[in-house]
mmCIF file of C-alpha atoms in Angstrom:
data_model
loop_
_atom_site.group_PDB
_atom_site.id
_atom_site.type_symbol
_atom_site.label_atom_id
_atom_site.label_comp_id
_atom_site.label_asym_id
_atom_site.label_seq_id
_atom_site.Cartn_x
_atom_site.Cartn_y
_atom_site.Cartn_z
ATOM 1 C CA ALA S 25 -29.714 -33.366 -69.105
ATOM 2 C CA GLN S 26 -32.927 -34.883 -69.920
ATOM 3 C CA TYR S 27 -33.795 -35.020 -66.427
ATOM 4 C CA LYS S 28 -33.145 -31.496 -66.328
ATOM 5 C CA GLU S 29 -35.244 -30.728 -69.193
ATOM 6 C CA ILE S 30 -37.897 -32.377 -67.806
ATOM 7 C CA GLY S 31 -37.886 -29.946 -64.420
ATOM 8 C CA MET S 32 -36.069 -32.578 -62.025
ATOM 9 C CA GLN S 33 -34.192 -30.757 -59.082
ATOM 10 C CA TYR S 34 -33.011 -34.204 -57.740
ATOM 11 C CA ILE S 35 -31.838 -37.614 -58.713
ATOM 12 C CA ALA S 36 -31.644 -40.234 -56.063
ATOM 13 C CA ILE S 37 -29.625 -43.719 -55.950
ATOM 14 C CA PRO S 38 -32.298 -45.787 -54.613
ATOM 15 C CA TYR S 39 -30.947 -48.757 -53.760
ATOM 16 C CA LEU S 40 -27.912 -51.184 -53.840
ATOM 17 C CA MET S 41 -28.468 -54.983 -55.000
ATOM 18 C CA GLU S 42 -26.575 -57.624 -52.635
ATOM 19 C CA GLU S 43 -23.278 -57.459 -54.581
ATOM 20 C CA ASP S 44 -22.896 -54.028 -54.351
ATOM 21 C CA ARG S 45 -23.630 -53.545 -50.555
ATOM 22 C CA PRO S 46 -21.085 -52.706 -47.818
ATOM 23 C CA GLY S 47 -18.932 -55.784 -47.219
ATOM 24 C CA THR S 48 -18.723 -56.341 -50.632
ATOM 25 C CA GLU S 49 -15.678 -55.664 -53.347
ATOM 26 C CA LYS S 50 -17.759 -53.741 -55.169
ATOM 27 C CA PHE S 51 -18.844 -51.212 -52.434
ATOM 28 C CA LEU S 52 -16.073 -49.329 -52.553
ATOM 29 C CA LYS S 53 -15.914 -49.276 -56.407
ATOM 30 C CA ASN S 54 -19.597 -47.886 -55.982
ATOM 31 C CA ILE S 55 -18.291 -44.956 -53.823
ATOM 32 C CA GLU S 56 -16.240 -44.055 -56.893
ATOM 33 C CA THR S 57 -19.085 -44.137 -59.288
ATOM 34 C CA PHE S 58 -21.610 -42.436 -57.084
ATOM 35 C CA LYS S 59 -18.986 -39.201 -57.124
ATOM 36 C CA LYS S 60 -19.090 -39.446 -60.911
ATOM 37 C CA ILE S 61 -22.558 -39.312 -61.023
ATOM 38 C CA GLY S 62 -22.630 -36.214 -58.411
ATOM 39 C CA GLU S 63 -20.222 -34.725 -60.626
ATOM 40 C CA ALA S 64 -22.651 -35.572 -63.889
ATOM 41 C CA CYS S 65 -25.215 -34.247 -61.682
ATOM 42 C CA ASN S 66 -23.774 -31.070 -60.952
ATOM 43 C CA LYS S 67 -22.803 -30.143 -64.318
ATOM 44 C CA VAL S 68 -26.624 -29.695 -65.068
ATOM 45 C CA GLY S 69 -27.717 -28.314 -61.702
ATOM 46 C CA ILE S 70 -29.334 -31.425 -60.215
ATOM 47 C CA THR S 71 -28.603 -32.615 -56.797
ATOM 48 C CA LEU S 72 -27.354 -36.528 -56.556
ATOM 49 C CA LEU S 73 -29.022 -37.865 -53.419
ATOM 50 C CA TYR S 74 -28.502 -41.222 -51.543
ATOM 51 C CA HIS S 75 -31.451 -43.379 -50.451
ATOM 52 C CA ASN S 76 -30.988 -45.685 -47.473
ATOM 53 C CA HIS S 77 -32.330 -48.893 -46.434
ATOM 54 C CA ASP S 78 -31.278 -50.947 -43.153
ATOM 55 C CA PHE S 79 -28.113 -52.683 -44.772
ATOM 56 C CA GLU S 80 -26.106 -49.500 -44.696
ATOM 57 C CA PHE S 81 -26.098 -49.711 -40.673
ATOM 58 C CA VAL S 82 -23.140 -52.284 -40.861
ATOM 59 C CA LYS S 83 -19.699 -51.098 -39.557
ATOM 60 C CA MET S 84 -16.821 -50.683 -41.775
ATOM 61 C CA PRO S 85 -13.283 -51.414 -40.653
ATOM 62 C CA ASN S 86 -12.885 -47.750 -39.436
ATOM 63 C CA GLY S 87 -16.175 -48.151 -36.898
ATOM 64 C CA GLN S 88 -18.416 -45.975 -39.120
ATOM 65 C CA TYR S 89 -22.008 -47.104 -40.269
ATOM 66 C CA ALA S 90 -21.417 -47.376 -44.269
ATOM 67 C CA LEU S 91 -24.055 -45.114 -44.575
ATOM 68 C CA ASP S 92 -21.892 -42.485 -42.505
ATOM 69 C CA TYR S 93 -18.863 -43.599 -44.672
ATOM 70 C CA ILE S 94 -20.713 -43.092 -48.004
ATOM 71 C CA TYR S 95 -21.254 -39.332 -46.743
ATOM 72 C CA THR S 96 -17.624 -38.837 -45.203
ATOM 73 C CA GLU S 97 -16.014 -40.011 -48.368
ATOM 74 C CA ILE S 98 -18.156 -38.361 -51.005
ATOM 75 C CA PRO S 99 -18.254 -34.149 -50.436
ATOM 76 C CA ALA S 100 -21.730 -32.478 -49.565
ATOM 77 C CA ASP S 101 -21.437 -30.622 -53.069
ATOM 78 C CA LEU S 102 -21.484 -34.237 -54.753
ATOM 79 C CA LEU S 103 -23.977 -36.334 -52.533
ATOM 80 C CA GLN S 104 -26.688 -35.374 -50.354
ATOM 81 C CA THR S 105 -29.052 -37.565 -48.193
ATOM 82 C CA GLU S 106 -32.492 -38.928 -48.900
ATOM 83 C CA LEU S 107 -32.960 -40.508 -45.390
ATOM 84 C CA ASP S 108 -35.520 -42.823 -45.228
ATOM 85 C CA ILE S 109 -36.641 -43.179 -41.708
ATOM 86 C CA CYS S 110 -38.264 -46.440 -41.801
ATOM 87 C CA TRP S 111 -35.178 -48.175 -42.600
ATOM 88 C CA VAL S 112 -33.055 -45.751 -40.257
ATOM 89 C CA LYS S 113 -35.160 -46.923 -37.508
ATOM 90 C CA VAL S 114 -35.536 -50.935 -38.287
ATOM 91 C CA ALA S 115 -31.595 -50.344 -38.222
ATOM 92 C CA GLY S 116 -31.993 -49.664 -34.698
ATOM 93 C CA GLU S 117 -30.942 -45.719 -34.842
ATOM 94 C CA GLU S 118 -33.445 -42.774 -34.271
ATOM 95 C CA PRO S 119 -34.551 -40.878 -37.280
ATOM 96 C CA VAL S 120 -34.471 -37.606 -35.544
ATOM 97 C CA ASP S 121 -30.985 -38.139 -35.212
ATOM 98 C CA TYR S 122 -29.918 -38.955 -38.031
ATOM 99 C CA ILE S 123 -31.639 -35.743 -39.926
ATOM 100 C CA LYS S 124 -30.022 -33.493 -37.656
ATOM 101 C CA LYS S 125 -26.524 -35.271 -38.218
ATOM 102 C CA TYR S 126 -26.857 -34.163 -41.468
ATOM 103 C CA ALA S 127 -28.215 -30.700 -41.183
ATOM 104 C CA GLY S 128 -27.917 -28.743 -44.564
ATOM 105 C CA ARG S 129 -27.586 -31.982 -46.426
ATOM 106 C CA ALA S 130 -30.684 -33.347 -45.830
ATOM 107 C CA PRO S 131 -33.006 -31.462 -48.594
ATOM 108 C CA VAL S 132 -35.465 -34.661 -48.843
ATOM 109 C CA VAL S 133 -36.759 -36.403 -46.078
ATOM 110 C CA HIS S 134 -38.370 -39.871 -46.656
ATOM 111 C CA LEU S 135 -41.357 -40.177 -44.212
ATOM 112 C CA LYS S 136 -42.276 -44.015 -43.770
ATOM 113 C CA ASP S 137 -44.108 -45.785 -41.237
ATOM 114 C CA PHE S 138 -44.267 -49.400 -39.982
ATOM 115 C CA TYR S 139 -45.413 -51.964 -37.810
ATOM 116 C CA LYS S 140 -42.883 -54.421 -36.489
ATOM 117 C CA GLU S 141 -42.977 -57.201 -33.999
ATOM 118 C CA GLY S 142 -39.990 -59.589 -33.450
ATOM 119 C CA LYS S 143 -37.416 -60.466 -36.272
ATOM 120 C CA PRO S 144 -38.867 -60.529 -39.500
ATOM 121 C CA ALA S 145 -36.912 -62.157 -42.302
ATOM 122 C CA ASN S 146 -38.270 -61.223 -45.691
ATOM 123 C CA MET S 147 -38.959 -57.551 -45.388
ATOM 124 C CA TYR S 148 -37.022 -56.622 -48.999
ATOM 125 C CA GLU S 149 -39.888 -59.060 -50.517
ATOM 126 C CA LEU S 150 -42.258 -56.312 -49.318
ATOM 127 C CA ILE S 151 -40.463 -53.683 -51.687
ATOM 128 C CA GLY S 152 -40.496 -55.928 -54.811
ATOM 129 C CA ILE S 153 -36.773 -57.383 -54.192
ATOM 130 C CA GLU S 154 -36.622 -61.153 -54.838
ATOM 131 C CA THR S 155 -34.316 -62.729 -52.074
ATOM 132 C CA GLU S 156 -34.227 -66.092 -50.860
ATOM 133 C CA LYS S 157 -37.107 -67.017 -48.281
ATOM 134 C CA LYS S 158 -36.133 -67.012 -44.931
ATOM 135 C CA LYS S 159 -38.168 -68.805 -42.017
ATOM 136 C CA GLU S 160 -39.993 -65.825 -40.357
ATOM 137 C CA THR S 161 -39.737 -65.162 -36.900
ATOM 138 C CA GLY S 162 -41.690 -61.989 -36.745
ATOM 139 C CA LYS S 163 -44.253 -59.603 -38.205
ATOM 140 C CA PHE S 164 -43.319 -56.184 -40.719
ATOM 141 C CA GLU S 165 -45.940 -54.208 -42.527
ATOM 142 C CA PHE S 166 -45.784 -50.907 -43.663
ATOM 143 C CA ARG S 167 -48.364 -48.414 -42.704
ATOM 144 C CA PRO S 168 -49.821 -45.075 -43.353
ATOM 145 C CA VAL S 169 -47.952 -42.044 -41.821
ATOM 146 C CA GLY S 170 -48.935 -41.515 -38.281
ATOM 147 C CA HIS S 171 -50.538 -44.888 -38.181
ATOM 148 C CA GLY S 172 -47.463 -47.245 -37.147
ATOM 149 C CA MET S 173 -44.315 -47.325 -34.949
ATOM 150 C CA GLN S 174 -42.864 -43.709 -35.827
ATOM 151 C CA ASP S 175 -42.953 -40.655 -33.705
ATOM 152 C CA ILE S 176 -43.764 -38.506 -36.529
ATOM 153 C CA PRO S 177 -44.061 -34.842 -35.226
ATOM 154 C CA PRO S 178 -40.263 -34.881 -33.964
ATOM 155 C CA VAL S 179 -39.025 -36.030 -37.404
ATOM 156 C CA LEU S 180 -40.876 -33.144 -38.965
ATOM 157 C CA ASP S 181 -39.326 -30.829 -36.829
ATOM 158 C CA ALA S 182 -35.951 -32.087 -37.315
ATOM 159 C CA ALA S 183 -36.581 -32.030 -40.964
ATOM 160 C CA LEU S 184 -37.570 -28.146 -40.875
ATOM 161 C CA GLU S 185 -34.249 -27.507 -38.567
ATOM 162 C CA ALA S 186 -32.194 -29.310 -40.793
ATOM 163 C CA GLY S 187 -33.562 -27.135 -43.951
ATOM 164 C CA SER S 188 -35.295 -29.878 -45.670
ATOM 165 C CA LYS S 189 -37.012 -28.626 -48.607
ATOM 166 C CA TRP S 190 -39.255 -32.056 -49.129
ATOM 167 C CA VAL S 191 -40.755 -34.452 -46.978
ATOM 168 C CA VAL S 192 -41.795 -37.514 -48.908
ATOM 169 C CA VAL S 193 -44.252 -40.181 -47.708
ATOM 170 C CA GLU S 194 -44.114 -43.769 -49.024
ATOM 171 C CA GLN S 195 -46.027 -46.760 -48.290
ATOM 172 C CA ASP S 196 -44.422 -49.616 -50.128
ATOM 173 C CA GLN S 197 -47.644 -51.675 -49.687
ATOM 174 C CA SER S 198 -51.054 -51.466 -48.543
ATOM 175 C CA TYR S 199 -52.689 -54.378 -46.814
ATOM 176 C CA ASP S 200 -56.584 -54.414 -45.733
ATOM 177 C CA THR S 201 -56.726 -51.018 -46.773
ATOM 178 C CA PRO S 202 -57.360 -49.596 -50.311
ATOM 179 C CA ALA S 203 -53.999 -48.299 -51.474
ATOM 180 C CA LEU S 204 -55.452 -44.661 -51.975
ATOM 181 C CA GLU S 205 -57.567 -44.906 -48.694
ATOM 182 C CA ALA S 206 -53.789 -45.241 -47.055
ATOM 183 C CA VAL S 207 -52.605 -42.390 -48.890
ATOM 184 C CA LYS S 208 -55.706 -40.252 -48.005
ATOM 185 C CA MET S 209 -55.035 -41.221 -44.100
ATOM 186 C CA SER S 210 -51.428 -40.256 -44.674
ATOM 187 C CA ARG S 211 -52.395 -36.998 -45.958
ATOM 188 C CA ASP S 212 -54.849 -36.153 -43.472
ATOM 189 C CA TYR S 213 -52.390 -37.197 -40.645
ATOM 190 C CA LEU S 214 -49.911 -34.661 -41.926
ATOM 191 C CA LYS S 215 -52.773 -31.876 -42.517
ATOM 192 C CA GLY S 216 -53.852 -32.580 -38.749
ATOM 193 C CA LEU S 217 -50.107 -31.437 -37.875
ATOM 194 C CA GLY S 218 -50.505 -28.461 -40.043
ATOM 195 C CA TRP S 219 -48.403 -29.494 -42.785
#
């Protein structure tokens, strides 16, 4: 109710800690909790979203990715998508395909660009999550939108086709470029595409 009072239209489930993820005992219980949160949001006119990372792209016993399992188990009126295209791509899937898959259920698309080579081991440290340090065998860094490995124009087209209301630009970390300059680079790139 407090979020509604300040004008929020959406609330997102932002991240699952390791003990809550697919493949753990808590995961199926979490799905039931998500339903309850969705019901509470509905009562005050807020839409609940789920923000993915790459760890939802593991297979469930029925052969579905856990991300798809979540959306199969929870009806669209209780849970919508906030697809993060970086993590969809890192998981080996195509963001455009996933946005189209959830057309009508994807009000917010999370634009995030990156550069990756090899098999980086500590990517979640880059978003402030402490994990057991593993030996790096690659490189991963976030980039301003349009300055990494993502093919952004088809993503924007798919978002429009899917009925998305918002695209949200995120760059978890900026490296050699000051953060506000990186923001400007993302914004200028999108403006150049007519956004």
